PDB file of C-alpha atoms in Angstrom:
ATOM      1  CA  MET H   1       0.071   0.027  -0.081  1.00  0.00           C
ATOM      2  CA  ARG H   2       2.887   2.375   0.908  1.00  0.00           C
ATOM      3  CA  LEU H   3       4.583   1.763  -2.845  1.00  0.00           C
ATOM      4  CA  PHE H   4       1.339   2.604  -4.307  1.00  0.00           C
ATOM      5  CA  LYS H   5       0.863   6.135  -2.583  1.00  0.00           C
ATOM      6  CA  VAL H   6       4.728   6.814  -3.326  1.00  0.00           C
ATOM      7  CA  ILE H   7       3.944   5.891  -7.220  1.00  0.00           C
ATOM      8  CA  PHE H   8       0.648   7.872  -6.815  1.00  0.00           C
ATOM      9  CA  ALA H   9       2.684  10.972  -5.626  1.00  0.00           C
ATOM     10  CA  VAL H  10       5.085  10.672  -8.326  1.00  0.00           C
ATOM     11  CA  SER H  11       2.626  10.525 -11.155  1.00  0.00           C
ATOM     12  CA  ILE H  12       0.961  13.400  -9.845  1.00  0.00           C
ATOM     13  CA  CYS H  13       4.018  15.592  -9.724  1.00  0.00           C
ATOM     14  CA  LEU H  14       5.167  14.154 -13.040  1.00  0.00           C
ATOM     15  CA  ASN H  15       1.444  15.256 -14.342  1.00  0.00           C
ATOM     16  CA  VAL H  16       1.637  18.886 -12.997  1.00  0.00           C
ATOM     17  CA  LEU H  17       5.387  19.249 -14.244  1.00  0.00           C
ATOM     18  CA  LEU H  18       4.037  17.852 -17.775  1.00  0.00           C
ATOM     19  CA  LEU H  19       0.908  20.498 -17.882  1.00  0.00           C
ATOM     20  CA  ALA H  20       3.576  23.441 -16.582  1.00  0.00           C
ATOM     21  CA  PHE H  21       5.862  22.480 -19.623  1.00  0.00           C
ATOM     22  CA  SER H  22       3.028  22.314 -21.972  1.00  0.00           C
ATOM     23  CA  TYR H  23       1.604  25.736 -21.049  1.00  0.00           C
ATOM     24  CA  ILE H  24       5.084  27.470 -21.235  1.00  0.00           C
ATOM     25  CA  ARG H  25       5.702  25.724 -24.530  1.00  0.00           C
ATOM     26  CA  TYR H  26       2.287  27.003 -25.644  1.00  0.00           C
ATOM     27  CA  ASP H  27       2.825  30.370 -24.410  1.00  0.00           C
ATOM     28  CA  SER H  28       6.213  30.748 -25.972  1.00  0.00           C
ATOM     29  CA  ASN H  29       4.658  29.578 -29.540  1.00  0.00           C
ATOM     30  CA  GLU H  30       2.039  32.235 -28.847  1.00  0.00           C
ATOM     31  CA  GLU H  31       4.389  34.825 -28.582  1.00  0.00           C
ATOM     32  CA  ALA H  32       6.440  33.950 -31.674  1.00  0.00           C
ATOM     33  CA  LEU H  33       3.130  34.178 -33.444  1.00  0.00           C
ATOM     34  CA  ASN H  34       2.243  37.756 -32.142  1.00  0.00           C
ATOM     35  CA  HIS H  35       6.042  38.638 -33.061  1.00  0.00           C
ATOM     36  CA  ALA H  36       5.880  37.096 -36.512  1.00  0.00           C
ATOM     37  CA  ALA H  37       2.383  39.029 -36.921  1.00  0.00           C
ATOM     38  CA  THR H  38       3.938  42.096 -35.829  1.00  0.00           C
ATOM     39  CA  MET H  39       6.883  41.885 -38.221  1.00  0.00           C
ATOM     40  CA  VAL H  40       4.412  41.356 -41.187  1.00  0.00           C
ATOM     41  CA  MET H  41       2.561  44.614 -39.975  1.00  0.00           C
ATOM     42  CA  HIS H  42       6.103  46.601 -40.259  1.00  0.00           C
ATOM     43  CA  ASP H  43       6.649  44.882 -43.615  1.00  0.00           C
ATOM     44  CA  PHE H  44       3.027  46.380 -44.603  1.00  0.00           C
ATOM     45  CA  VAL H  45       4.281  49.563 -43.378  1.00  0.00           C
ATOM     46  CA  GLU H  46       7.523  49.666 -45.283  1.00  0.00           C
ATOM     47  CA  LEU H  47       5.448  48.693 -48.398  1.00  0.00           C
ATOM     48  CA  GLU H  48       3.368  51.806 -48.023  1.00  0.00           C
ATOM     49  CA  SER H  49       6.213  53.650 -47.709  1.00  0.00           C
ATOM     50  CA  ALA H  50       8.143  52.118 -50.945  1.00  0.00           C
ATOM     51  CA  ILE H  51       4.911  52.928 -53.088  1.00  0.00           C
ATOM     52  CA  ASP H  52       4.810  56.589 -51.634  1.00  0.00           C
ATOM     53  CA  TYR H  53       8.738  56.775 -52.452  1.00  0.00           C
ATOM     54  CA  GLN H  54       8.331  55.610 -55.789  1.00  0.00           C
ATOM     55  CA  LEU H  55       5.372  57.708 -56.505  1.00  0.00           C
ATOM     56  CA  GLN H  56       7.413  60.752 -55.215  1.00  0.00           C
ATOM     57  CA  MET H  57      10.551  59.768 -57.415  1.00  0.00           C
ATOM     58  CA  ASN H  58       8.563  59.210 -60.257  1.00  0.00           C
ATOM     59  CA  TRP H  59       8.685  55.296 -60.097  1.00  0.00           C
ATOM     60  CA  ALA H  60      12.316  55.456 -60.291  1.00  0.00           C
ATOM     61  CA  ASP H  61      12.873  51.799 -59.088  1.00  0.00           C
ATOM     62  CA  GLU H  62       9.520  49.896 -59.044  1.00  0.00           C
ATOM     63  CA  SER H  63      10.968  46.595 -58.519  1.00  0.00           C
ATOM     64  CA  VAL H  64      11.364  47.652 -54.517  1.00  0.00           C
ATOM     65  CA  ILE H  65       7.729  47.333 -54.178  1.00  0.00           C
ATOM     66  CA  LEU H  66       7.648  44.159 -55.989  1.00  0.00           C
ATOM     67  CA  GLU H  67      10.179  42.698 -53.686  1.00  0.00           C
ATOM     68  CA  LYS H  68       8.568  44.088 -50.499  1.00  0.00           C
ATOM     69  CA  ILE H  69       5.257  42.394 -51.660  1.00  0.00           C
ATOM     70  CA  GLU H  70       7.352  38.849 -52.197  1.00  0.00           C
ATOM     71  CA  ASP H  71       8.910  39.373 -48.516  1.00  0.00           C
ATOM     72  CA  ILE H  72       5.364  39.551 -47.164  1.00  0.00           C
ATOM     73  CA  LEU H  73       3.779  36.545 -49.088  1.00  0.00           C
ATOM     74  CA  GLU H  74       6.954  34.441 -47.947  1.00  0.00           C
ATOM     75  CA  ASN H  75       6.133  35.657 -44.250  1.00  0.00           C
ATOM     76  CA  LEU H  76       2.408  35.237 -44.560  1.00  0.00           C
ATOM     77  CA  HIS H  77       2.753  31.746 -45.578  1.00  0.00           C
ATOM     78  CA  MET H  78       5.418  31.279 -42.902  1.00  0.00           C
ATOM     79  CA  ILE H  79       2.896  32.250 -40.527  1.00  0.00           C
ATOM     80  CA  GLU H  80       0.170  30.090 -42.089  1.00  0.00           C
ATOM     81  CA  VAL H  81       2.337  26.776 -42.015  1.00  0.00           C
ATOM     82  CA  TYR H  82       3.565  27.659 -38.449  1.00  0.00           C
ATOM     83  CA  GLY H  83       0.380  28.755 -37.132  1.00  0.00           C
ATOM     84  CA  SER H  84      -1.721  25.709 -38.357  1.00  0.00           C
ATOM     85  CA  GLY H  85       0.889  23.265 -37.702  1.00  0.00           C
ATOM     86  CA  LEU H  86       1.131  24.136 -34.103  1.00  0.00           C
ATOM     87  CA  ASP H  87      -2.699  24.831 -33.661  1.00  0.00           C
ATOM     88  CA  LEU H  88      -2.214  28.538 -32.916  1.00  0.00           C
ATOM     89  CA  ILE H  89      -4.528  29.845 -35.526  1.00  0.00           C
ATOM     90  CA  ASP H  90      -8.209  28.809 -36.058  1.00  0.00           C
ATOM     91  CA  LYS H  91      -9.537  28.182 -39.649  1.00  0.00           C
ATOM     92  CA  GLN H  92     -11.008  31.771 -39.972  1.00  0.00           C
ATOM     93  CA  SER H  93      -7.690  33.383 -39.327  1.00  0.00           C
ATOM     94  CA  ASN H  94      -6.020  30.927 -41.495  1.00  0.00           C
ATOM     95  CA  ASP H  95      -8.843  31.762 -44.279  1.00  0.00           C
ATOM     96  CA  GLU H  96      -7.978  35.501 -43.604  1.00  0.00           C
ATOM     97  CA  LEU H  97      -4.094  34.801 -44.232  1.00  0.00           C
ATOM     98  CA  ILE H  98      -4.991  33.321 -47.597  1.00  0.00           C
ATOM     99  CA  ALA H  99      -7.290  36.020 -48.581  1.00  0.00           C
ATOM    100  CA  ILE H 100      -4.640  38.715 -47.897  1.00  0.00           C
ATOM    101  CA  ALA H 101      -2.256  36.530 -49.624  1.00  0.00           C
ATOM    102  CA  HIS H 102      -4.725  36.289 -52.684  1.00  0.00           C
ATOM    103  CA  VAL H 103      -4.894  40.083 -52.579  1.00  0.00           C
ATOM    104  CA  LEU H 104      -1.229  40.645 -52.800  1.00  0.00           C
ATOM    105  CA  SER H 105      -0.538  37.871 -55.494  1.00  0.00           C
ATOM    106  CA  GLN H 106      -3.031  39.557 -58.004  1.00  0.00           C
ATOM    107  CA  TYR H 107       0.040  42.244 -58.409  1.00  0.00           C
ATOM    108  CA  PRO H 108       2.939  41.822 -60.632  1.00  0.00           C
ATOM    109  CA  GLU H 109       5.415  39.148 -59.622  1.00  0.00           C
ATOM    110  CA  TYR H 110       9.360  39.998 -58.282  1.00  0.00           C
ATOM    111  CA  THR H 111      11.524  38.268 -60.701  1.00  0.00           C
ATOM    112  CA  GLY H 112      14.658  38.868 -58.796  1.00  0.00           C
ATOM    113  CA  PHE H 113      15.869  41.587 -61.385  1.00  0.00           C
ATOM    114  CA  PRO H 114      16.091  45.246 -60.424  1.00  0.00           C
ATOM    115  CA  ASN H 115      14.420  46.337 -63.685  1.00  0.00           C
ATOM    116  CA  ALA H 116      10.740  46.065 -63.240  1.00  0.00           C
ATOM    117  CA  GLN H 117       8.767  48.298 -65.497  1.00  0.00           C
ATOM    118  CA  LEU H 118       5.195  48.722 -64.055  1.00  0.00           C
ATOM    119  CA  THR H 119       2.200  49.856 -66.587  1.00  0.00           C
ATOM    120  CA  GLU H 120       0.149  52.806 -65.446  1.00  0.00           C
ATOM    121  CA  LYS H 121      -2.853  50.407 -64.495  1.00  0.00           C
ATOM    122  CA  GLU H 122      -0.438  48.648 -62.264  1.00  0.00           C
ATOM    123  CA  ARG H 123       0.834  51.977 -60.682  1.00  0.00           C
ATOM    124  CA  GLU H 124      -2.744  52.802 -60.152  1.00  0.00           C
ATOM    125  CA  ALA H 125      -3.196  49.704 -58.538  1.00  0.00           C
ATOM    126  CA  PHE H 126      -0.155  50.419 -55.955  1.00  0.00           C
ATOM    127  CA  ILE H 127      -1.476  53.590 -55.118  1.00  0.00           C
ATOM    128  CA  GLN H 128      -4.948  52.329 -54.429  1.00  0.00           C
ATOM    129  CA  LEU H 129      -2.992  49.830 -52.070  1.00  0.00           C
ATOM    130  CA  ARG H 130      -0.976  52.491 -50.411  1.00  0.00           C
ATOM    131  CA  ASP H 131      -4.257  54.108 -49.449  1.00  0.00           C
ATOM    132  CA  LYS H 132      -5.797  50.984 -48.313  1.00  0.00           C
ATOM    133  CA  LEU H 133      -2.906  50.402 -46.167  1.00  0.00           C
ATOM    134  CA  ARG H 134      -3.055  53.851 -44.711  1.00  0.00           C
ATOM    135  CA  ARG H 135      -6.712  53.368 -43.886  1.00  0.00           C
ATOM    136  CA  ALA H 136      -6.081  50.097 -42.288  1.00  0.00           C
ATOM    137  CA  GLY H 137      -3.493  51.837 -40.072  1.00  0.00           C
ATOM    138  CA  LEU H 138      -0.454  50.383 -41.846  1.00  0.00           C
ATOM    139  CA  GLY H 139       1.662  53.533 -43.044  1.00  0.00           C
ATOM    140  CA  MET H 140       4.670  55.501 -42.196  1.00  0.00           C
ATOM    141  CA  ASN H 141       4.414  58.082 -39.495  1.00  0.00           C
ATOM    142  CA  MET H 142       1.083  56.130 -38.321  1.00  0.00           C
ATOM    143  CA  SER H 143       1.555  54.209 -35.061  1.00  0.00           C
ATOM    144  CA  PHE H 144      -0.128  50.743 -34.609  1.00  0.00           C
ATOM    145  CA  THR H 145      -0.149  48.057 -31.955  1.00  0.00           C
ATOM    146  CA  GLY H 146       1.435  44.709 -32.953  1.00  0.00           C
ATOM    147  CA  GLY H 147       0.062  41.362 -32.172  1.00  0.00           C
ATOM    148  CA  TRP H 148      -2.148  38.602 -33.466  1.00  0.00           C
ATOM    149  CA  ASP H 149      -5.445  40.252 -32.947  1.00  0.00           C
ATOM    150  CA  ASN H 150      -4.433  43.501 -34.298  1.00  0.00           C
ATOM    151  CA  PHE H 151      -2.836  42.089 -37.387  1.00  0.00           C
ATOM    152  CA  VAL H 152      -6.125  40.207 -37.900  1.00  0.00           C
ATOM    153  CA  ALA H 153      -8.158  43.134 -37.539  1.00  0.00           C
ATOM    154  CA  SER H 154      -5.796  45.108 -39.997  1.00  0.00           C
ATOM    155  CA  MET H 155      -5.907  42.305 -42.658  1.00  0.00           C
ATOM    156  CA  LYS H 156      -9.688  42.326 -42.454  1.00  0.00           C
ATOM    157  CA  LYS H 157      -9.774  45.853 -43.474  1.00  0.00           C
ATOM    158  CA  ILE H 158      -7.455  45.324 -46.239  1.00  0.00           C
ATOM    159  CA  ILE H 159      -9.506  42.662 -47.474  1.00  0.00           C
ATOM    160  CA  GLU H 160     -13.081  44.063 -47.228  1.00  0.00           C
ATOM    161  CA  GLU H 161     -11.818  47.083 -49.371  1.00  0.00           C
TER     162      GLU H 161
END
């Protein structure tokens, strides 16, 4: 009977340690997801700034915009894979990630060469994207709060327009 009590006590202690470890790991993963979402929001601010700069400079280096969109698409994919794989994001959030990636994939693709030439129609589309980003609170000289929930809210604003 005494051996049973010892085994039972050790089992309870191990279960408590396992729960604590699981909680700490989940909290760490959630923090990483919040950080990744904040970084993508920074990328959107840089995209808005790049579009505005190219507009002011008469579209001197249009490939900068295309490269920034490619960076955002890669980071969105990383969040989708990471967040889904660890069950950190729900289906609705995953669908919104796919939707914002779809919005961005409609713009010209970055070829890796710094000689991109945009048409007037594409330039106008980028100007509209810049305006959408600003209305979503993602522009230069605008403050925003990072984190997953704010990221999702900003992405909804961009998608809904």
